[in-house]
PDB file of C-alpha atoms in Angstrom:
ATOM      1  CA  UNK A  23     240.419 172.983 100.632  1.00 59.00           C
ATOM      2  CA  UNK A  24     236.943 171.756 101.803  1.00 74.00           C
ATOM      3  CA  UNK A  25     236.504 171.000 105.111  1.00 74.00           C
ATOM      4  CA  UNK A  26     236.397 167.525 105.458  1.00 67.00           C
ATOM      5  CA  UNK A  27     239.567 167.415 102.617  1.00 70.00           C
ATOM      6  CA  UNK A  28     241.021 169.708 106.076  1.00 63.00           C
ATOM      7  CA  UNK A  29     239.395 166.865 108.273  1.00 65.00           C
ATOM      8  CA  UNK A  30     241.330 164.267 106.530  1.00 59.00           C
ATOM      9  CA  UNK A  31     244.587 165.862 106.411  1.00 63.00           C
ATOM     10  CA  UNK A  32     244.462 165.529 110.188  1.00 59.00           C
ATOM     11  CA  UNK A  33     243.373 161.997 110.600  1.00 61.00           C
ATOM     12  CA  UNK A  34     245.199 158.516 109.890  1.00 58.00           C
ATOM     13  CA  UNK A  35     242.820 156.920 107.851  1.00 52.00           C
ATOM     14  CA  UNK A  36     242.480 154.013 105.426  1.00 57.00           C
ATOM     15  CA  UNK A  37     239.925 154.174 102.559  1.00 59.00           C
ATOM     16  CA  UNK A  38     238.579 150.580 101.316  1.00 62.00           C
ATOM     17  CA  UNK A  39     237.103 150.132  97.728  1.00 72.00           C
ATOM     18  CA  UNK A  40     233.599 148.620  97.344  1.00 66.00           C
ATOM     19  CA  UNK A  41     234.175 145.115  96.169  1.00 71.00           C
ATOM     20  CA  UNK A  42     231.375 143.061  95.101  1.00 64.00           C
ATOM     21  CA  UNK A  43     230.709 139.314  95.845  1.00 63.00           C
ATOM     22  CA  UNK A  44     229.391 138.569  91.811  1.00 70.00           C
ATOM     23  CA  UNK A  45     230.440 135.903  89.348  1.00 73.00           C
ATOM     24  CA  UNK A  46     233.148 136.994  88.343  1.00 74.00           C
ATOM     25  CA  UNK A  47     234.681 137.829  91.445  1.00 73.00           C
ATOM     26  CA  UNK A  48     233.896 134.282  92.161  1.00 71.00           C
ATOM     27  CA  UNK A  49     235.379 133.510  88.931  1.00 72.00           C
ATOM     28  CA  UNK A  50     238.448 135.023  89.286  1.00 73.00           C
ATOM     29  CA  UNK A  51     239.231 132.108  91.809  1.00 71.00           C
ATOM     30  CA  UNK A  52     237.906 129.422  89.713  1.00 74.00           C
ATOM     31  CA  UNK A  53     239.948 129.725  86.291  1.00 71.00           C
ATOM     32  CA  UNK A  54     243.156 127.480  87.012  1.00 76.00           C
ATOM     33  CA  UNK A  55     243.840 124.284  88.680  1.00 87.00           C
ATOM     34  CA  UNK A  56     245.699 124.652  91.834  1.00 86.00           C
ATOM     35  CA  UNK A  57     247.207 121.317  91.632  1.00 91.00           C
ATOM     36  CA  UNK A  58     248.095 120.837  88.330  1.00 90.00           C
ATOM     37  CA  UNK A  59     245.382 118.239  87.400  1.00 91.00           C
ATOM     38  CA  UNK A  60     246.343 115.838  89.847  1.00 94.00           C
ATOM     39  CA  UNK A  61     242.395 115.267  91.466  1.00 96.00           C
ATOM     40  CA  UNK A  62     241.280 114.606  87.789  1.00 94.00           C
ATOM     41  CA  UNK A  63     239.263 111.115  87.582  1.00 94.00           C
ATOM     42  CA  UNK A  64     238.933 110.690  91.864  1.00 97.00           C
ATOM     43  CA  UNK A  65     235.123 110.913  93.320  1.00 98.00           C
ATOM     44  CA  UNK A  66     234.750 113.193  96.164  1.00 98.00           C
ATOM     45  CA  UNK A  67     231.978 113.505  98.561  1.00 98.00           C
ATOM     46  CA  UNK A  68     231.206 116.898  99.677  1.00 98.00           C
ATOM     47  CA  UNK A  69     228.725 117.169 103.069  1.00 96.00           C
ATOM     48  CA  UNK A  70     226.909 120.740 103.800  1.00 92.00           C
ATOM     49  CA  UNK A  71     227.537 121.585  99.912  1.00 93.00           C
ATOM     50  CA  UNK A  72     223.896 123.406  99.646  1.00 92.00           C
ATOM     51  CA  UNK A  73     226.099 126.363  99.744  1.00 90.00           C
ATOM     52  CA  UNK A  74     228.883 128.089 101.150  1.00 91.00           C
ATOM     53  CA  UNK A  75     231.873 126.710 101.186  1.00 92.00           C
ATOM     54  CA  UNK A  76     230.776 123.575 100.438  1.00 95.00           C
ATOM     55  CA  UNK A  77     228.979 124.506  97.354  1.00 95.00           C
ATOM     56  CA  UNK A  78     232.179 126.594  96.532  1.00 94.00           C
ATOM     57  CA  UNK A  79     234.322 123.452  97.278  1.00 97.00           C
ATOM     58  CA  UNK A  80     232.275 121.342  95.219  1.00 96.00           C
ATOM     59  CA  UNK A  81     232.727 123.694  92.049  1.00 94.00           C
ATOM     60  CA  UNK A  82     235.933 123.941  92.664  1.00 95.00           C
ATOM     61  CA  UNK A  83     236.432 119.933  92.344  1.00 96.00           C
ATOM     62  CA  UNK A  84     234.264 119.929  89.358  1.00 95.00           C
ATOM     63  CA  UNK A  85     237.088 121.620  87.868  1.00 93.00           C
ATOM     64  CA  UNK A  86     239.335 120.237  89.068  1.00 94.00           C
ATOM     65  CA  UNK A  87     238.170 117.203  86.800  1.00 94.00           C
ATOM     66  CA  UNK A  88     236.701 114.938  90.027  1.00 96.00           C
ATOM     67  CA  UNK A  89     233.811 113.219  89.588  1.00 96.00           C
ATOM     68  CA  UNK A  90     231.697 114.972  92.571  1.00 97.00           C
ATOM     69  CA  UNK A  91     229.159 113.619  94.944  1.00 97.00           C
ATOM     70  CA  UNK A  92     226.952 116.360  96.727  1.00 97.00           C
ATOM     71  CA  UNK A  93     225.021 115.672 100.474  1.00 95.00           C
ATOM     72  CA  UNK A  94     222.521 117.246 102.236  1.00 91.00           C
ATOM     73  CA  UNK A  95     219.216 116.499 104.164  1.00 89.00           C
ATOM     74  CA  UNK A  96     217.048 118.810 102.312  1.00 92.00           C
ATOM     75  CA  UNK A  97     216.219 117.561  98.705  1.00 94.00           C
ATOM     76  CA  UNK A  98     214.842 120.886  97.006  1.00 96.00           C
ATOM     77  CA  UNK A  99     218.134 122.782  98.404  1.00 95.00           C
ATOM     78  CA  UNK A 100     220.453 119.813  96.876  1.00 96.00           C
ATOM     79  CA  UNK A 101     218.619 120.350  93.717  1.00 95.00           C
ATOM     80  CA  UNK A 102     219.201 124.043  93.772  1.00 95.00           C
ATOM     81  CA  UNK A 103     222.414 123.616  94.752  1.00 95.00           C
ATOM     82  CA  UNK A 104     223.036 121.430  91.727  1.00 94.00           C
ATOM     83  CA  UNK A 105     221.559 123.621  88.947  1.00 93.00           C
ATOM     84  CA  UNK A 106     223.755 126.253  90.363  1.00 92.00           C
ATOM     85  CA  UNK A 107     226.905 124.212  90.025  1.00 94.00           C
ATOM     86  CA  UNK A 108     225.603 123.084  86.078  1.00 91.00           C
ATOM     87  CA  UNK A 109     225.520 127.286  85.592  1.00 88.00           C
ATOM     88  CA  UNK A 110     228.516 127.771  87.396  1.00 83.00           C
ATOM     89  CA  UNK A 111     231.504 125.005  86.741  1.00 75.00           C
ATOM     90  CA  UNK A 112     233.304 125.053  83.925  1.00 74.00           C
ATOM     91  CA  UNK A 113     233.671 121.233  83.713  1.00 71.00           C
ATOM     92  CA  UNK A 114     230.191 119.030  84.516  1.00 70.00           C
ATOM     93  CA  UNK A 115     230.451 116.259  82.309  1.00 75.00           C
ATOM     94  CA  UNK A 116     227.616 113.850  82.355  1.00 74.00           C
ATOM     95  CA  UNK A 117     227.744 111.500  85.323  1.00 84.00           C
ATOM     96  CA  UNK A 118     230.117 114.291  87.148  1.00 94.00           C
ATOM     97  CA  UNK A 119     227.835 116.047  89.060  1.00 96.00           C
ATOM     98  CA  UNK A 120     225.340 113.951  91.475  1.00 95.00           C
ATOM     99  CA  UNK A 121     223.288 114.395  95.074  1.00 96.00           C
ATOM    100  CA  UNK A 122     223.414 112.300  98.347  1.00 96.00           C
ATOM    101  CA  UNK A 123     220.235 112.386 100.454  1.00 94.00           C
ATOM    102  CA  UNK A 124     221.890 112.447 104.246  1.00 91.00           C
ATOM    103  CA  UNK A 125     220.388 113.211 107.204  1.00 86.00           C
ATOM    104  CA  UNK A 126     223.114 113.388 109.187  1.00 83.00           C
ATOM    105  CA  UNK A 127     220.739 113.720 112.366  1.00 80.00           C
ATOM    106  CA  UNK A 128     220.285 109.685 112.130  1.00 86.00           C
ATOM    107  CA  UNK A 129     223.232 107.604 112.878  1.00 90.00           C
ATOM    108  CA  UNK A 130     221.776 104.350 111.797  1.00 92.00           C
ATOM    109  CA  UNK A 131     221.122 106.500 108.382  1.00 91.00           C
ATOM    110  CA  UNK A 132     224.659 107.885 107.962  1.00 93.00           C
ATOM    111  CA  UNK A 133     226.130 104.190 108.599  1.00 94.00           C
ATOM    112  CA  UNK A 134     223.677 102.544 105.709  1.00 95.00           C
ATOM    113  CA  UNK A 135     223.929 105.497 103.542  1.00 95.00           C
ATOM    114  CA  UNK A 136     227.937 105.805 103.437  1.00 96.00           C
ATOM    115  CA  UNK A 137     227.984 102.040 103.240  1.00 96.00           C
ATOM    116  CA  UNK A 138     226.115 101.598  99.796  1.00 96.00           C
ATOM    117  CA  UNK A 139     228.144 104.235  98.338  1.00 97.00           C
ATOM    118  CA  UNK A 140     231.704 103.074  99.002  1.00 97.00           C
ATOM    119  CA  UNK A 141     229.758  99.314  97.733  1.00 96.00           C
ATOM    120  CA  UNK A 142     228.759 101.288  94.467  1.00 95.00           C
ATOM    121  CA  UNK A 143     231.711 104.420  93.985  1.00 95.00           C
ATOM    122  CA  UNK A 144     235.081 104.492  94.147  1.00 94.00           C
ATOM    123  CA  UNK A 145     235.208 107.575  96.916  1.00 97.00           C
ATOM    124  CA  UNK A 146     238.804 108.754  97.747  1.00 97.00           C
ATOM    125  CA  UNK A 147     237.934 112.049  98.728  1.00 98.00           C
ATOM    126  CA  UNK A 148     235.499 113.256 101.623  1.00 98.00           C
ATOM    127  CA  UNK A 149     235.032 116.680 102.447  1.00 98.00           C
ATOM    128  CA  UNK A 150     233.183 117.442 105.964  1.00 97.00           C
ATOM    129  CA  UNK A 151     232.069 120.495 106.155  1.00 94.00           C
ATOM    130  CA  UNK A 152     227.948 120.168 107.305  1.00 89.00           C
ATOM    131  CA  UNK A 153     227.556 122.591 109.753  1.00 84.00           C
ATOM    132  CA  UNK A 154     225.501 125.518 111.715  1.00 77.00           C
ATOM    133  CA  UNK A 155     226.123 128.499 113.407  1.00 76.00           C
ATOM    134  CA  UNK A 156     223.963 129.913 116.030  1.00 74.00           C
ATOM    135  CA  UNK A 157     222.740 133.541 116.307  1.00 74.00           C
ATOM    136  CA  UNK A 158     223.507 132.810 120.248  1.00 76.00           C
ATOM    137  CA  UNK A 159     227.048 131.776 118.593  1.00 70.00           C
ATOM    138  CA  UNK A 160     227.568 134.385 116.187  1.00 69.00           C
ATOM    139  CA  UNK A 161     227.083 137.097 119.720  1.00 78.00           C
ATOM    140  CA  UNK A 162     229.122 134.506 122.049  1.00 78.00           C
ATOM    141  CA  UNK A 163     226.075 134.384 124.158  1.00 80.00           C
ATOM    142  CA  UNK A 164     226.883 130.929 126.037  1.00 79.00           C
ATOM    143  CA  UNK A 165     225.106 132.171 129.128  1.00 82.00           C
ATOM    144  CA  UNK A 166     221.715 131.695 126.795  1.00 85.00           C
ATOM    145  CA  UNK A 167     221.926 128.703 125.309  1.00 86.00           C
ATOM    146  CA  UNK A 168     219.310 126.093 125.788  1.00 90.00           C
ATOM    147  CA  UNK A 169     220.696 122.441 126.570  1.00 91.00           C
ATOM    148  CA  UNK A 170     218.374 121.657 123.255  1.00 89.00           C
ATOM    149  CA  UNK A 171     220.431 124.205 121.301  1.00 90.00           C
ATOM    150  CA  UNK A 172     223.705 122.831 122.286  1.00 87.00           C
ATOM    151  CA  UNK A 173     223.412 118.883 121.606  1.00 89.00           C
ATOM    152  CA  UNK A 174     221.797 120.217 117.940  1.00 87.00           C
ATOM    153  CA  UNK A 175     224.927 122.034 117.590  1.00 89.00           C
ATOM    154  CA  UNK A 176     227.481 119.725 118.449  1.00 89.00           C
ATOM    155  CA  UNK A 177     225.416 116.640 117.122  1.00 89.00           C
ATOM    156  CA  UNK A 178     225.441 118.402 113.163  1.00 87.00           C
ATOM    157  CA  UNK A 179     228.972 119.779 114.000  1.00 89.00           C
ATOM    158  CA  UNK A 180     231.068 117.309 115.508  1.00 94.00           C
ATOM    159  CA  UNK A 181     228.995 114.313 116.243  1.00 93.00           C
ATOM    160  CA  UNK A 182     228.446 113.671 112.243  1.00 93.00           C
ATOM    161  CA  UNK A 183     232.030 114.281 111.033  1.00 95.00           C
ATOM    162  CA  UNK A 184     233.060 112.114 114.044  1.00 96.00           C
ATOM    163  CA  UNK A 185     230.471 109.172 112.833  1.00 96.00           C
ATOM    164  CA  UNK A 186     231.455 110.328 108.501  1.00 97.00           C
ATOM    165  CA  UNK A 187     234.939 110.139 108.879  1.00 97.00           C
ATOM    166  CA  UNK A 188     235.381 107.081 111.111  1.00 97.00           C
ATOM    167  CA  UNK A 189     233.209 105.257 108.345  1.00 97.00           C
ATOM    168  CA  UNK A 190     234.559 106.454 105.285  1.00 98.00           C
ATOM    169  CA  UNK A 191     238.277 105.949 106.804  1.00 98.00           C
ATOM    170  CA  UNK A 192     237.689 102.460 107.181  1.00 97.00           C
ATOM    171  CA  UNK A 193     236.472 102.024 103.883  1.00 97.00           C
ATOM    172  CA  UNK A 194     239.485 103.803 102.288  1.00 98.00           C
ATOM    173  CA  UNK A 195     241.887 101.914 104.027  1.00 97.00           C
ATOM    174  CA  UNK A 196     240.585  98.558 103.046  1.00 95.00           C
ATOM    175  CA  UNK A 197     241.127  99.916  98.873  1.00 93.00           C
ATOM    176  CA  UNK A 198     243.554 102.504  97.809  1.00 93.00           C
ATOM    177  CA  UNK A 199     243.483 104.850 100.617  1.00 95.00           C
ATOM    178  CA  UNK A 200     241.939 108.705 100.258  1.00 96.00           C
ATOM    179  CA  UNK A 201     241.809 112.165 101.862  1.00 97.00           C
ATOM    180  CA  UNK A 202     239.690 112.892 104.326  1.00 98.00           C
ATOM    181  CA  UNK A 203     239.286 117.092 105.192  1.00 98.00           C
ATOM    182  CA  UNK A 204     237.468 118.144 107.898  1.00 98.00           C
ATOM    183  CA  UNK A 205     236.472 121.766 107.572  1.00 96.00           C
ATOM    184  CA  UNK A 206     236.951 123.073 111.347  1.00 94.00           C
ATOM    185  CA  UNK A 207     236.836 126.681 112.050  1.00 90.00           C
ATOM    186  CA  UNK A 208     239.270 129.851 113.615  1.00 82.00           C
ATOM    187  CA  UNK A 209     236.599 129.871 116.370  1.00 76.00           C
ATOM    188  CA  UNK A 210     237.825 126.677 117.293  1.00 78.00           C
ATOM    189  CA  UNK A 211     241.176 128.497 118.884  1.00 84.00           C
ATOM    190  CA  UNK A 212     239.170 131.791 119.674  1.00 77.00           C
ATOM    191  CA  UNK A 213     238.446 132.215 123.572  1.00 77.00           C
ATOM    192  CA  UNK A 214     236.015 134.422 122.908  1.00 76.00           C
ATOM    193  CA  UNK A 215     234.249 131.272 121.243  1.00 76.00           C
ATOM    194  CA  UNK A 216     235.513 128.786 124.328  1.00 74.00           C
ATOM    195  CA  UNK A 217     231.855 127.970 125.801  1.00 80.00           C
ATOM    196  CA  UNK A 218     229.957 128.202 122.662  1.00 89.00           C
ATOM    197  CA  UNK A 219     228.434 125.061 121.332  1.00 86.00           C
ATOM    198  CA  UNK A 220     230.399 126.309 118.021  1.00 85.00           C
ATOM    199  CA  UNK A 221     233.821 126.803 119.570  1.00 88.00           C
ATOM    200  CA  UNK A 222     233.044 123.849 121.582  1.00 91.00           C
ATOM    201  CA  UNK A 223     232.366 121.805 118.106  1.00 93.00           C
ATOM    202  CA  UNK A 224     235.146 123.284 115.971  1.00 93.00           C
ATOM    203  CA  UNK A 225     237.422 122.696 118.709  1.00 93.00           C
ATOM    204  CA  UNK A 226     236.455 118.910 118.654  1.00 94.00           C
ATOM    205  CA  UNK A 227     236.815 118.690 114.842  1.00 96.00           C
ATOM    206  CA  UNK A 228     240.719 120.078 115.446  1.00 95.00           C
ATOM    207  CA  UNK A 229     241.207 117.514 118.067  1.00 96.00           C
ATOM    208  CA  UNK A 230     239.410 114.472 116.291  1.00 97.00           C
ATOM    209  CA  UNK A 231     241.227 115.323 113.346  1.00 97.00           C
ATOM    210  CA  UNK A 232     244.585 114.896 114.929  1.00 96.00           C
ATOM    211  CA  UNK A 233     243.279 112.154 116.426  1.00 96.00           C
ATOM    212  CA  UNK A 234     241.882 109.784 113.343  1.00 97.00           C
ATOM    213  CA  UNK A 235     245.023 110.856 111.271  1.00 96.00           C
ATOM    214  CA  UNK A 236     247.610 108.897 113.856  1.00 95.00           C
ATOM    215  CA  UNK A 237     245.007 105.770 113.468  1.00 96.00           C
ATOM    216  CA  UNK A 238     245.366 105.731 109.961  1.00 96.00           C
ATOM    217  CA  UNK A 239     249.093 107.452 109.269  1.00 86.00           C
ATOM    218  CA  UNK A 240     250.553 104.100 107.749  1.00 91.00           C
ATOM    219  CA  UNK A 241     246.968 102.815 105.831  1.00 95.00           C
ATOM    220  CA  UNK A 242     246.828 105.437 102.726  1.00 94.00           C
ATOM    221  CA  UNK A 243     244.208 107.932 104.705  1.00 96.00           C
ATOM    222  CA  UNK A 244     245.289 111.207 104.530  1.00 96.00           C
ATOM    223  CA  UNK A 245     243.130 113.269 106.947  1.00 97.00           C
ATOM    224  CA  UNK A 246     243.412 117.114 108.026  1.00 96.00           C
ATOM    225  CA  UNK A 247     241.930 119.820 108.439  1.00 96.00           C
ATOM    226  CA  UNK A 248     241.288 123.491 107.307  1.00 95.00           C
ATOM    227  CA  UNK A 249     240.148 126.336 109.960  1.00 91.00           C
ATOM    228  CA  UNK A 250     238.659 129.165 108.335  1.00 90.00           C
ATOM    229  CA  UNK A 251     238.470 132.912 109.547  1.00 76.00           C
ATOM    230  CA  UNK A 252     235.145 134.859 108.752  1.00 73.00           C
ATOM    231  CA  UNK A 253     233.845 133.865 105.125  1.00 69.00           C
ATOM    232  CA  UNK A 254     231.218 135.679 103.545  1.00 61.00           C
ATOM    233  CA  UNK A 255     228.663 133.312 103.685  1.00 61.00           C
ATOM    234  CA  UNK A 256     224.998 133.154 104.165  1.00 55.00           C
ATOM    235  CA  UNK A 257     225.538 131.928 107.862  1.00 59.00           C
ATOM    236  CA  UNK A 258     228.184 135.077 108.226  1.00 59.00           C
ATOM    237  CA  UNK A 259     224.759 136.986 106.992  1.00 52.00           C
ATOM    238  CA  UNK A 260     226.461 137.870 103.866  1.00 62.00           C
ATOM    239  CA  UNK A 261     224.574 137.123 100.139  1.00 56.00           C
ATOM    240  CA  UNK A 262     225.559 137.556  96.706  1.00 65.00           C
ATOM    241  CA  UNK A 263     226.357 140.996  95.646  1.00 56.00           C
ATOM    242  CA  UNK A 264     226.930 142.392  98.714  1.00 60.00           C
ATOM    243  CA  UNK A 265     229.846 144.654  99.318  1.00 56.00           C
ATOM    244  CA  UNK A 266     232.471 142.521 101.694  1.00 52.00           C
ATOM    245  CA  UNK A 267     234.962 145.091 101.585  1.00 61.00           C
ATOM    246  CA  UNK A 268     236.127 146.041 104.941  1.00 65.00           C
ATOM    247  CA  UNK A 269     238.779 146.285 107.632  1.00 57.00           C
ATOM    248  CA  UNK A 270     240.329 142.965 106.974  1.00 62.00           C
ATOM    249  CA  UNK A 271     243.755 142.186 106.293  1.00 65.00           C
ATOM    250  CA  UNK A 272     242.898 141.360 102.661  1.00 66.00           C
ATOM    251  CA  UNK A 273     241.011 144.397 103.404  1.00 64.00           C
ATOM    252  CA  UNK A 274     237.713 142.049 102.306  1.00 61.00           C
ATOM    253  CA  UNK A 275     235.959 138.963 103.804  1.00 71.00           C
ATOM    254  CA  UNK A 276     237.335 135.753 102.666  1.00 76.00           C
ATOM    255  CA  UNK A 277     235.023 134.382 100.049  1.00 84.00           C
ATOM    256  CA  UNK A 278     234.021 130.380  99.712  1.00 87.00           C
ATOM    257  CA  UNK A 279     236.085 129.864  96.421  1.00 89.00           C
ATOM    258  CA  UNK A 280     239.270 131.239  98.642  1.00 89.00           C
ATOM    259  CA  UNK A 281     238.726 128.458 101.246  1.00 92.00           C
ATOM    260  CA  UNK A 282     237.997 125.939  98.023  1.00 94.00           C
ATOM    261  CA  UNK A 283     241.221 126.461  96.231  1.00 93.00           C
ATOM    262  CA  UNK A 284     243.078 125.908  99.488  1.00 93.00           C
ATOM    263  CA  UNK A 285     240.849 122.732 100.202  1.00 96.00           C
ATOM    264  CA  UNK A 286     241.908 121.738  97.153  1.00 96.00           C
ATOM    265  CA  UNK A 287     245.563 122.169  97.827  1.00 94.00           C
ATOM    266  CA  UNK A 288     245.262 120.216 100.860  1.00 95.00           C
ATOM    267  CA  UNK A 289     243.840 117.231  98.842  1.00 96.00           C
ATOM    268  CA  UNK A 290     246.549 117.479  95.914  1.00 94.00           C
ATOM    269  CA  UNK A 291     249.461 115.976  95.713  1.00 89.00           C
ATOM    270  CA  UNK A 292     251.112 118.865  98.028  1.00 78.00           C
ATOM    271  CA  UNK A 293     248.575 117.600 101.173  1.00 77.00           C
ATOM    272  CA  UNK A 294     250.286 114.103 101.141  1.00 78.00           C
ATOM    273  CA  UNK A 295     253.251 115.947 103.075  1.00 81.00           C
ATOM    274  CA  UNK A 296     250.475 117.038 105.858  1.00 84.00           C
ATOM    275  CA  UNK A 297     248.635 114.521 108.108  1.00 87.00           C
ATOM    276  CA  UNK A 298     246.842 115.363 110.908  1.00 88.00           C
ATOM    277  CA  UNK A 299     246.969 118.993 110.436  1.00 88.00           C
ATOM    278  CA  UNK A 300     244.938 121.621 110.924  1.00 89.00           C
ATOM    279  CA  UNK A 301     245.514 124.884 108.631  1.00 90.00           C
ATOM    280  CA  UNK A 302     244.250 128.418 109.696  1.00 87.00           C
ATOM    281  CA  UNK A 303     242.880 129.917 106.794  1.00 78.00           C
ATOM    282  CA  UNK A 304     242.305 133.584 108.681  1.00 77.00           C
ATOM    283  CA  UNK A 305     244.484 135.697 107.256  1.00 67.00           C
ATOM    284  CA  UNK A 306     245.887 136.476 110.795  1.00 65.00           C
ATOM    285  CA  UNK A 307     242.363 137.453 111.566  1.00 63.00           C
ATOM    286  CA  UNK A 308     241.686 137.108 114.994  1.00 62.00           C
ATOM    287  CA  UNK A 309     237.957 136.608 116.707  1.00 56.00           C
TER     288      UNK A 309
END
């Protein structure tokens, strides 16, 4: 017996396989509908979908058969982020797949821009999800943060998915009602994230969410809310192809297309039963 094989037989220990974030792990997660076809034919607008979970969100609606409307302020990243969906979704039919210039910085912006679009597409679905998190966020290093640093966070956070879903909930309930999801965070029940401009945010989405949804119970809006756990994005410093294996309780890092296929739930038939909730998606992760 070798010594660390003599090593081992003395420890408790838990060995994790390497797991890849690649296509087709992404794939894996992208094969079936989750709700049976039901989203086929509705027009959802997806904020922050440049990548992440939004872009993951978005290809997951593609294929779900929606007709999908992507939004960001950056128009060479929304073109990216476009030609990667065309490689990626199964389903982008022409006339399926289009961009939404938004800065969502500029109020009077957001107002004009949402209001041509509900005058032009039948939108039932609107994803909220634009959002940033701070290195001083990421270390829970409050004590640091610059007064500057803090209205940016909560303005692109909470401020815009305060001013998006107030607008495009009015405009739903004047047609045939919609969903509205607001993508919130774990952080947003974390103490450790209490007096972060993040947790601060995230906590506002929960709120606001519960909020909105008792306006609009009895008008056809459907709005919740899903709080991820850690995700192995680009703003969790994670990329494609890296190894997100770990000490989890799926014993990996929850990848975008997870959080997609439950968005997508949420949105389905299934989410009419939940209004004004907000969903952990953590995996009893705690942070």
């Amino acid at each position: 017996m070798s010594i660390i094989d003599k090593i081992k037989s003395k420890l408790n220990y838990k060995e994790v396989t390497p797991l890849y974030m690649d296509d087709q792990l992404r794939n894996a997660y992208q094969t079936t509908s989750v709700v049976g076809g039901c989203l086929k034919g509705r027009t959802a607008l997806i904020t922050g979908a440049t990548s992440g979970i939004g872009l993951a969100v978005a290809e997951r609606l593609l294929n779900e058969g929606c007709r999908v409307i992507i939004s960001g302020r950056n128009p060479q990243k929304l073109e990216m982020a476009q030609a990667e969906l065309k490689r990626r979704a199964y389903i982008v039919d022409e006339g399926s797949l289009h961009t939404l210039l938004l800065d969502q910085y500029n109020t009077i912006a957001v107002q004009k821009a949402i209001n041509e679009l509900f005058a032009s597409v039948p939108v039932s679905i609107v994803i909220n999800n634009a959002g940033i998190f701070g290195e001083k966020d990421h270390r829970c290093a409050f004590r640091s943060v610059t007064e500057e640093e803090y209205f940016h966070t909560v303005d692109v956070n909470l401020k815009s998915t305060i001013l998006i879903s107030e607008l495009t909930a009015a405009h739903m309930a004047k047609g045939e009602g919609g969903n509205i999801l607001n993508i919130s965070s774990i952080c947003g029940f974390s103490r450790n994230h209490y007096y972060t401009p993040y947790g601060i945010s995230k906590t506002g989405i929960v709120r606001f969410t519960e909020q909105l949804s008792a306006i609009y119970k009895d008008k056809g809006v459907i709005i919740n809310s899903v709080a991820p756990g850690s995700v192995a994005t680009v703003m969790n410093h994670r990329k494609a192809n890296d190894n997100i294996a770990g000490f989890h309780p799926l014993n990996h890092i929850i990848i975008p297309e997870q959080i997609a296929a439950f968005v997508a739930f949420m949105i389905g038939e299934t989410g009419k039963y939940q209004t004004g909730s907000v969903k952990k998606a953590c995996a009893t992760e705690y942070v």
